[in-house]
Amino acid sequence: MTLPKEIMMPNDNPYALHKVKVLKVYDLTEKEKLFLFRFEDPKLAETWTFKPGQFVQLTIPGVGEVPISICSSPMRKGFFELCIRRAGRVTTVVHKLKPGDTVLVRGPYGNGFPVDEWEGMDLLLIAAGLGTAPLRSVFLYAMDNRWKYGNITFINTARYGKDLLFYKELEAMKDLAEAENVKIIQSVTRDPEWPGLHGRPQQFIVEANTNPKNTAVAICGPPRMYKAVFEALINYGYRPENIYVTLERRMKCGIGKCGHCNVGTSTSWKYICKDGPVFTYFDIVSTPGLLD
């Protein structure tokens, strides 16, 4: 008897669950932790990969599952990192995990950023709040493949200094980054005690070391930031066709079956988990409700 393909080849089965072990847990902020996972199956560890911008469904048996963007570089085989905010029942349990614990994942899902198409271009990454996590994957991938890209600027912002994700990591990279034509800008918007830069992400676009005519822009943050960032980018000459946004909101099943994240109209219908979570500027402006 011939077994169905999804049983013979579980990696091709979108519902297949894979066992992963927690190797390390880092406290990033009061609400966010960084988890380093390793696949238990050695063969899967060698073959499993993803594109920057894709996500996985993290499952805690008996509790539930949550979609989380991968925040590490796909160049690190067998391992991956997730930055997880404690925001509900499942993530509260996840935050109690310790090294040596095992959980389940399925995926990766979504389209990811077109990093292959960006080769030869400058990169401008604009993040706010938890949006830093998925863009960290793009940044680390670009650093792992530095020769493929031109100048790089990473603008990382948060309301308060204590909420700046990966602040210490990015600060530690600054000297080496500048030698590689990589500029790192970190700022806060509501923290009068912060000794560093103050300002919203769009205010620092003018300081980027990128050529607006040949730059791929990746943005992630709260919906309220996008309009101002879009306007600033276009005013500075960045091409709308090279602007990309990744959205994490409202995703649930990860494969477009539950309908939880569908938006738009009958003529412009999108599933954030399946058609995204990475969208172009033109997707955003032509699809009602995509940023709601």
Tab-separated table of C-alpha atoms in Angstrom:
chain	number	residue	atom	x	y	z
A	1	MET	CA	0.000	0.000	0.000
A	2	THR	CA	1.302	3.461	-0.913
A	3	LEU	CA	1.081	5.971	1.896
A	4	PRO	CA	-0.311	9.459	1.190
A	5	LYS	CA	2.373	12.012	0.410
A	6	GLU	CA	1.701	13.967	3.602
A	7	ILE	CA	2.615	10.882	5.630
A	8	MET	CA	5.587	9.883	3.521
A	9	MET	CA	6.993	13.406	3.428
A	10	PRO	CA	5.914	15.231	6.611
A	11	ASN	CA	7.921	18.374	5.687
A	12	ASP	CA	5.499	18.910	2.800
A	13	ASN	CA	2.485	18.586	5.086
A	14	PRO	CA	1.410	22.059	6.262
A	15	TYR	CA	-0.075	20.518	9.419
A	16	ALA	CA	3.056	18.531	10.363
A	17	LEU	CA	4.308	19.245	13.864
A	18	HIS	CA	8.019	19.094	14.671
A	19	LYS	CA	9.544	18.694	18.105
A	20	VAL	CA	12.050	21.371	19.113
A	21	LYS	CA	14.081	21.843	22.277
A	22	VAL	CA	14.622	25.119	24.092
A	23	LEU	CA	18.378	25.745	24.254
A	24	LYS	CA	18.500	29.241	25.722
A	25	VAL	CA	16.116	31.917	26.970
A	26	TYR	CA	17.064	35.594	27.121
A	27	ASP	CA	15.121	38.364	28.845
A	28	LEU	CA	14.871	41.263	26.397
A	29	THR	CA	12.319	43.523	28.095
A	30	GLU	CA	9.680	43.206	30.803
A	31	LYS	CA	7.322	41.619	28.261
A	32	GLU	CA	9.552	40.032	25.609
A	33	LYS	CA	11.870	37.041	25.739
A	34	LEU	CA	14.139	35.580	23.074
A	35	PHE	CA	14.057	31.784	22.696
A	36	LEU	CA	16.695	29.716	20.892
A	37	PHE	CA	15.293	26.408	19.586
A	38	ARG	CA	16.910	23.326	18.057
A	39	PHE	CA	15.151	20.585	16.091
A	40	GLU	CA	15.169	17.191	17.793
A	41	ASP	CA	15.243	15.347	14.450
A	42	PRO	CA	18.841	15.588	13.090
A	43	LYS	CA	17.690	15.100	9.502
A	44	LEU	CA	15.126	17.881	9.821
A	45	ALA	CA	17.739	20.108	11.409
A	46	GLU	CA	19.811	19.815	8.229
A	47	THR	CA	16.986	20.463	5.767
A	48	TRP	CA	14.517	22.833	7.455
A	49	THR	CA	14.869	26.417	6.319
A	50	PHE	CA	12.884	29.618	5.891
A	51	LYS	CA	12.937	33.070	4.324
A	52	PRO	CA	13.315	36.237	6.411
A	53	GLY	CA	9.803	37.425	7.153
A	54	GLN	CA	8.209	33.980	7.440
A	55	PHE	CA	6.639	32.697	10.660
A	56	VAL	CA	5.950	29.457	12.505
A	57	GLN	CA	3.075	28.228	14.631
A	58	LEU	CA	4.398	27.464	18.099
A	59	THR	CA	2.330	24.803	19.875
A	60	ILE	CA	2.105	24.007	23.571
A	61	PRO	CA	0.198	20.707	23.839
A	62	GLY	CA	-2.932	21.082	25.925
A	63	VAL	CA	-2.689	24.864	25.882
A	64	GLY	CA	-2.806	26.123	22.286
A	65	GLU	CA	-0.685	27.648	19.543
A	66	VAL	CA	0.433	31.088	18.414
A	67	PRO	CA	1.938	32.453	15.167
A	68	ILE	CA	5.385	33.972	15.744
A	69	SER	CA	7.749	35.550	13.199
A	70	ILE	CA	11.210	34.007	13.044
A	71	CYS	CA	13.795	36.583	14.080
A	72	SER	CA	17.056	34.747	13.318
A	73	SER	CA	18.997	34.284	10.079
A	74	PRO	CA	18.192	31.258	7.889
A	75	MET	CA	21.935	30.803	7.445
A	76	ARG	CA	22.126	29.195	10.918
A	77	LYS	CA	21.011	25.650	10.108
A	78	GLY	CA	19.259	23.496	12.687
A	79	PHE	CA	18.485	26.417	14.973
A	80	PHE	CA	16.045	29.306	14.962
A	81	GLU	CA	15.047	32.112	17.309
A	82	LEU	CA	11.672	33.534	18.269
A	83	CYS	CA	11.070	36.809	20.087
A	84	ILE	CA	7.856	36.278	22.053
A	85	ARG	CA	5.801	38.882	23.887
A	86	ARG	CA	3.773	37.755	26.893
A	87	ALA	CA	0.303	38.815	25.800
A	88	GLY	CA	-2.157	35.981	26.446
A	89	ARG	CA	-2.762	32.478	27.752
A	90	VAL	CA	-0.406	30.643	25.399
A	91	THR	CA	2.441	33.142	25.512
A	92	THR	CA	2.229	33.289	29.301
A	93	VAL	CA	2.925	29.547	29.371
A	94	VAL	CA	5.672	29.955	26.756
A	95	HIS	CA	7.407	32.505	28.986
A	96	LYS	CA	7.711	29.812	31.672
A	97	LEU	CA	9.779	27.540	29.399
A	98	LYS	CA	13.312	26.726	30.465
A	99	PRO	CA	16.334	25.301	28.613
A	100	GLY	CA	15.752	21.595	28.057
A	101	ASP	CA	11.968	21.920	27.649
A	102	THR	CA	10.419	20.784	24.359
A	103	VAL	CA	7.542	22.230	22.347
A	104	LEU	CA	6.122	21.735	18.880
A	105	VAL	CA	6.263	23.927	15.784
A	106	ARG	CA	4.771	23.780	12.325
A	107	GLY	CA	5.737	25.816	9.320
A	108	PRO	CA	7.367	27.963	8.119
A	109	TYR	CA	4.443	29.854	6.644
A	110	GLY	CA	3.917	33.016	4.625
A	111	ASN	CA	5.754	34.542	1.715
A	112	GLY	CA	8.711	36.259	3.408
A	113	PHE	CA	10.697	39.181	2.039
A	114	PRO	CA	12.058	38.873	-1.538
A	115	VAL	CA	15.671	39.052	-0.357
A	116	ASP	CA	16.950	37.415	-3.560
A	117	GLU	CA	15.375	40.169	-5.663
A	118	TRP	CA	17.040	42.778	-3.451
A	119	GLU	CA	20.578	41.679	-4.256
A	120	GLY	CA	22.643	44.620	-5.484
A	121	MET	CA	20.351	47.129	-3.736
A	122	ASP	CA	20.762	49.196	-0.579
A	123	LEU	CA	18.568	48.156	2.348
A	124	LEU	CA	16.583	50.406	4.687
A	125	LEU	CA	14.910	48.652	7.636
A	126	ILE	CA	12.428	50.662	9.714
A	127	ALA	CA	11.107	49.070	12.905
A	128	ALA	CA	9.017	50.168	15.865
A	129	GLY	CA	8.237	48.168	18.987
A	130	LEU	CA	7.800	44.434	18.407
A	131	GLY	CA	8.317	45.097	14.689
A	132	THR	CA	12.044	44.875	15.314
A	133	ALA	CA	11.810	41.077	15.633
A	134	PRO	CA	10.951	40.082	12.034
A	135	LEU	CA	13.264	42.768	10.617
A	136	ARG	CA	16.120	41.369	12.714
A	137	SER	CA	15.889	38.270	10.519
A	138	VAL	CA	16.341	40.401	7.397
A	139	PHE	CA	19.212	42.315	8.991
A	140	LEU	CA	21.109	39.231	10.166
A	141	TYR	CA	20.603	37.528	6.814
A	142	ALA	CA	21.982	40.592	5.021
A	143	MET	CA	24.969	40.662	7.376
A	144	ASP	CA	25.582	36.953	6.748
A	145	ASN	CA	25.523	37.734	3.013
A	146	ARG	CA	27.084	41.181	3.196
A	147	TRP	CA	28.591	41.055	-0.311
A	148	LYS	CA	25.145	40.725	-1.889
A	149	TYR	CA	23.838	44.106	-0.778
A	150	GLY	CA	24.859	47.752	-0.841
A	151	ASN	CA	24.663	50.140	2.116
A	152	ILE	CA	22.342	49.191	4.965
A	153	THR	CA	20.494	51.332	7.519
A	154	PHE	CA	18.508	49.858	10.408
A	155	ILE	CA	16.197	52.317	12.225
A	156	ASN	CA	15.022	50.761	15.498
A	157	THR	CA	12.511	52.656	17.650
A	158	ALA	CA	10.279	52.189	20.690
A	159	ARG	CA	8.284	54.353	23.067
A	160	TYR	CA	10.679	53.877	25.978
A	161	GLY	CA	14.302	52.874	26.238
A	162	LYS	CA	13.442	49.803	28.298
A	163	ASP	CA	11.310	48.565	25.382
A	164	LEU	CA	13.938	48.850	22.634
A	165	LEU	CA	14.244	45.293	21.365
A	166	PHE	CA	17.783	44.023	20.726
A	167	TYR	CA	19.180	47.390	21.799
A	168	LYS	CA	22.345	45.959	23.359
A	169	GLU	CA	22.957	43.617	20.443
A	170	LEU	CA	22.664	46.398	17.883
A	171	GLU	CA	24.773	48.809	19.938
A	172	ALA	CA	27.508	46.166	20.220
A	173	MET	CA	27.506	45.820	16.429
A	174	LYS	CA	27.828	49.542	15.670
A	175	ASP	CA	31.605	49.838	15.290
A	176	LEU	CA	31.902	46.789	13.049
A	177	ALA	CA	28.740	47.775	11.194
A	178	GLU	CA	30.041	51.246	10.297
A	179	ALA	CA	33.163	49.677	8.792
A	180	GLU	CA	30.832	47.611	6.615
A	181	ASN	CA	28.759	50.639	5.501
A	182	VAL	CA	25.967	49.643	7.871
A	183	LYS	CA	24.265	52.372	9.891
A	184	ILE	CA	22.289	51.608	13.044
A	185	ILE	CA	19.935	54.272	14.446
A	186	GLN	CA	18.064	53.645	17.706
A	187	SER	CA	15.602	56.109	19.215
A	188	VAL	CA	12.688	56.486	21.616
A	189	THR	CA	9.559	58.605	21.364
A	190	ARG	CA	8.236	59.009	24.942
A	191	ASP	CA	11.147	58.662	27.324
A	192	PRO	CA	12.501	61.984	28.644
A	193	GLU	CA	15.062	60.103	30.746
A	194	TRP	CA	16.597	58.343	27.733
A	195	PRO	CA	20.164	59.579	27.080
A	196	GLY	CA	20.143	58.615	23.421
A	197	LEU	CA	18.201	59.759	20.363
A	198	HIS	CA	14.585	60.890	20.536
A	199	GLY	CA	12.202	60.864	17.601
A	200	ARG	CA	9.819	58.858	15.466
A	201	PRO	CA	11.195	56.530	12.789
A	202	GLN	CA	10.283	58.794	9.849
A	203	GLN	CA	12.452	61.580	11.323
A	204	PHE	CA	15.619	59.530	10.791
A	205	ILE	CA	15.055	58.469	7.176
A	206	VAL	CA	17.006	61.540	6.050
A	207	GLU	CA	20.047	60.188	7.944
A	208	ALA	CA	20.050	56.828	6.152
A	209	ASN	CA	23.138	56.004	4.083
A	210	THR	CA	20.970	54.558	1.301
A	211	ASN	CA	20.291	55.683	-2.271
A	212	PRO	CA	16.515	56.232	-2.514
A	213	LYS	CA	16.458	55.242	-6.185
A	214	ASN	CA	18.014	51.830	-5.516
A	215	THR	CA	16.875	50.833	-2.026
A	216	ALA	CA	14.617	48.053	-0.795
A	217	VAL	CA	12.667	49.250	2.247
A	218	ALA	CA	11.263	46.864	4.870
A	219	ILE	CA	8.920	48.234	7.549
A	220	CYS	CA	7.280	46.678	10.603
A	221	GLY	CA	5.526	48.349	13.505
A	222	PRO	CA	2.108	49.482	14.767
A	223	PRO	CA	-0.350	50.436	11.999
A	224	ARG	CA	-0.473	54.083	13.065
A	225	MET	CA	3.145	54.598	12.001
A	226	TYR	CA	2.810	53.522	8.387
A	227	LYS	CA	1.142	56.557	6.836
A	228	ALA	CA	3.788	58.970	8.149
A	229	VAL	CA	6.620	56.613	7.175
A	230	PHE	CA	5.217	56.106	3.672
A	231	GLU	CA	4.873	59.866	3.146
A	232	ALA	CA	8.417	60.539	4.338
A	233	LEU	CA	9.894	57.792	2.161
A	234	ILE	CA	8.162	59.000	-0.983
A	235	ASN	CA	9.050	62.623	-0.231
A	236	TYR	CA	12.713	61.618	0.009
A	237	GLY	CA	12.509	59.863	-3.356
A	238	TYR	CA	12.218	56.203	-2.345
A	239	ARG	CA	10.394	54.194	-4.987
A	240	PRO	CA	6.945	52.904	-3.898
A	241	GLU	CA	7.519	49.604	-5.754
A	242	ASN	CA	10.491	48.897	-3.484
A	243	ILE	CA	8.626	49.439	-0.199
A	244	TYR	CA	7.532	46.342	1.759
A	245	VAL	CA	5.617	45.901	5.004
A	246	THR	CA	5.253	42.818	7.200
A	247	LEU	CA	2.095	42.385	9.275
A	248	GLU	CA	1.561	39.956	12.152
A	249	ARG	CA	-1.846	40.981	13.348
A	250	ARG	CA	-4.899	38.723	13.538
A	251	MET	CA	-3.182	35.586	12.214
A	252	LYS	CA	-4.399	32.323	13.727
A	253	CYS	CA	-4.227	29.082	11.715
A	254	GLY	CA	-1.309	30.129	9.513
A	255	ILE	CA	-2.557	28.580	6.267
A	256	GLY	CA	-5.646	30.574	5.271
A	257	LYS	CA	-8.261	28.060	6.444
A	258	CYS	CA	-9.847	29.704	9.480
A	259	GLY	CA	-10.576	33.063	7.829
A	260	HIS	CA	-9.488	34.914	10.967
A	261	CYS	CA	-7.084	37.211	9.114
A	262	ASN	CA	-8.905	37.853	5.830
A	263	VAL	CA	-9.323	41.499	4.878
A	264	GLY	CA	-10.371	43.575	1.901
A	265	THR	CA	-13.299	43.391	-0.498
A	266	SER	CA	-14.552	40.909	-3.093
A	267	THR	CA	-12.277	42.536	-5.680
A	268	SER	CA	-9.252	42.862	-3.414
A	269	TRP	CA	-9.238	40.014	-0.899
A	270	LYS	CA	-6.158	39.047	1.164
A	271	TYR	CA	-5.283	36.499	3.815
A	272	ILE	CA	-2.515	38.001	5.945
A	273	CYS	CA	-1.083	34.567	6.789
A	274	LYS	CA	-1.210	33.168	3.248
A	275	ASP	CA	-0.825	36.171	0.926
A	276	GLY	CA	1.531	37.797	3.428
A	277	PRO	CA	2.575	38.532	6.040
A	278	VAL	CA	4.861	40.563	3.746
A	279	PHE	CA	2.974	43.002	1.502
A	280	THR	CA	4.031	45.655	-0.944
A	281	TYR	CA	3.208	49.320	-0.615
A	282	PHE	CA	0.663	48.900	-3.430
A	283	ASP	CA	-0.997	46.003	-1.583
A	284	ILE	CA	-1.380	48.227	1.460
A	285	VAL	CA	-2.929	51.194	-0.341
A	286	SER	CA	-5.237	49.071	-2.506
A	287	THR	CA	-6.597	46.652	0.122
A	288	PRO	CA	-9.160	48.141	2.543
A	289	GLY	CA	-8.634	47.099	6.139
A	290	LEU	CA	-5.138	45.673	5.717
A	291	LEU	CA	-3.732	48.071	8.332
A	292	ASP	CA	-6.826	48.231	10.573
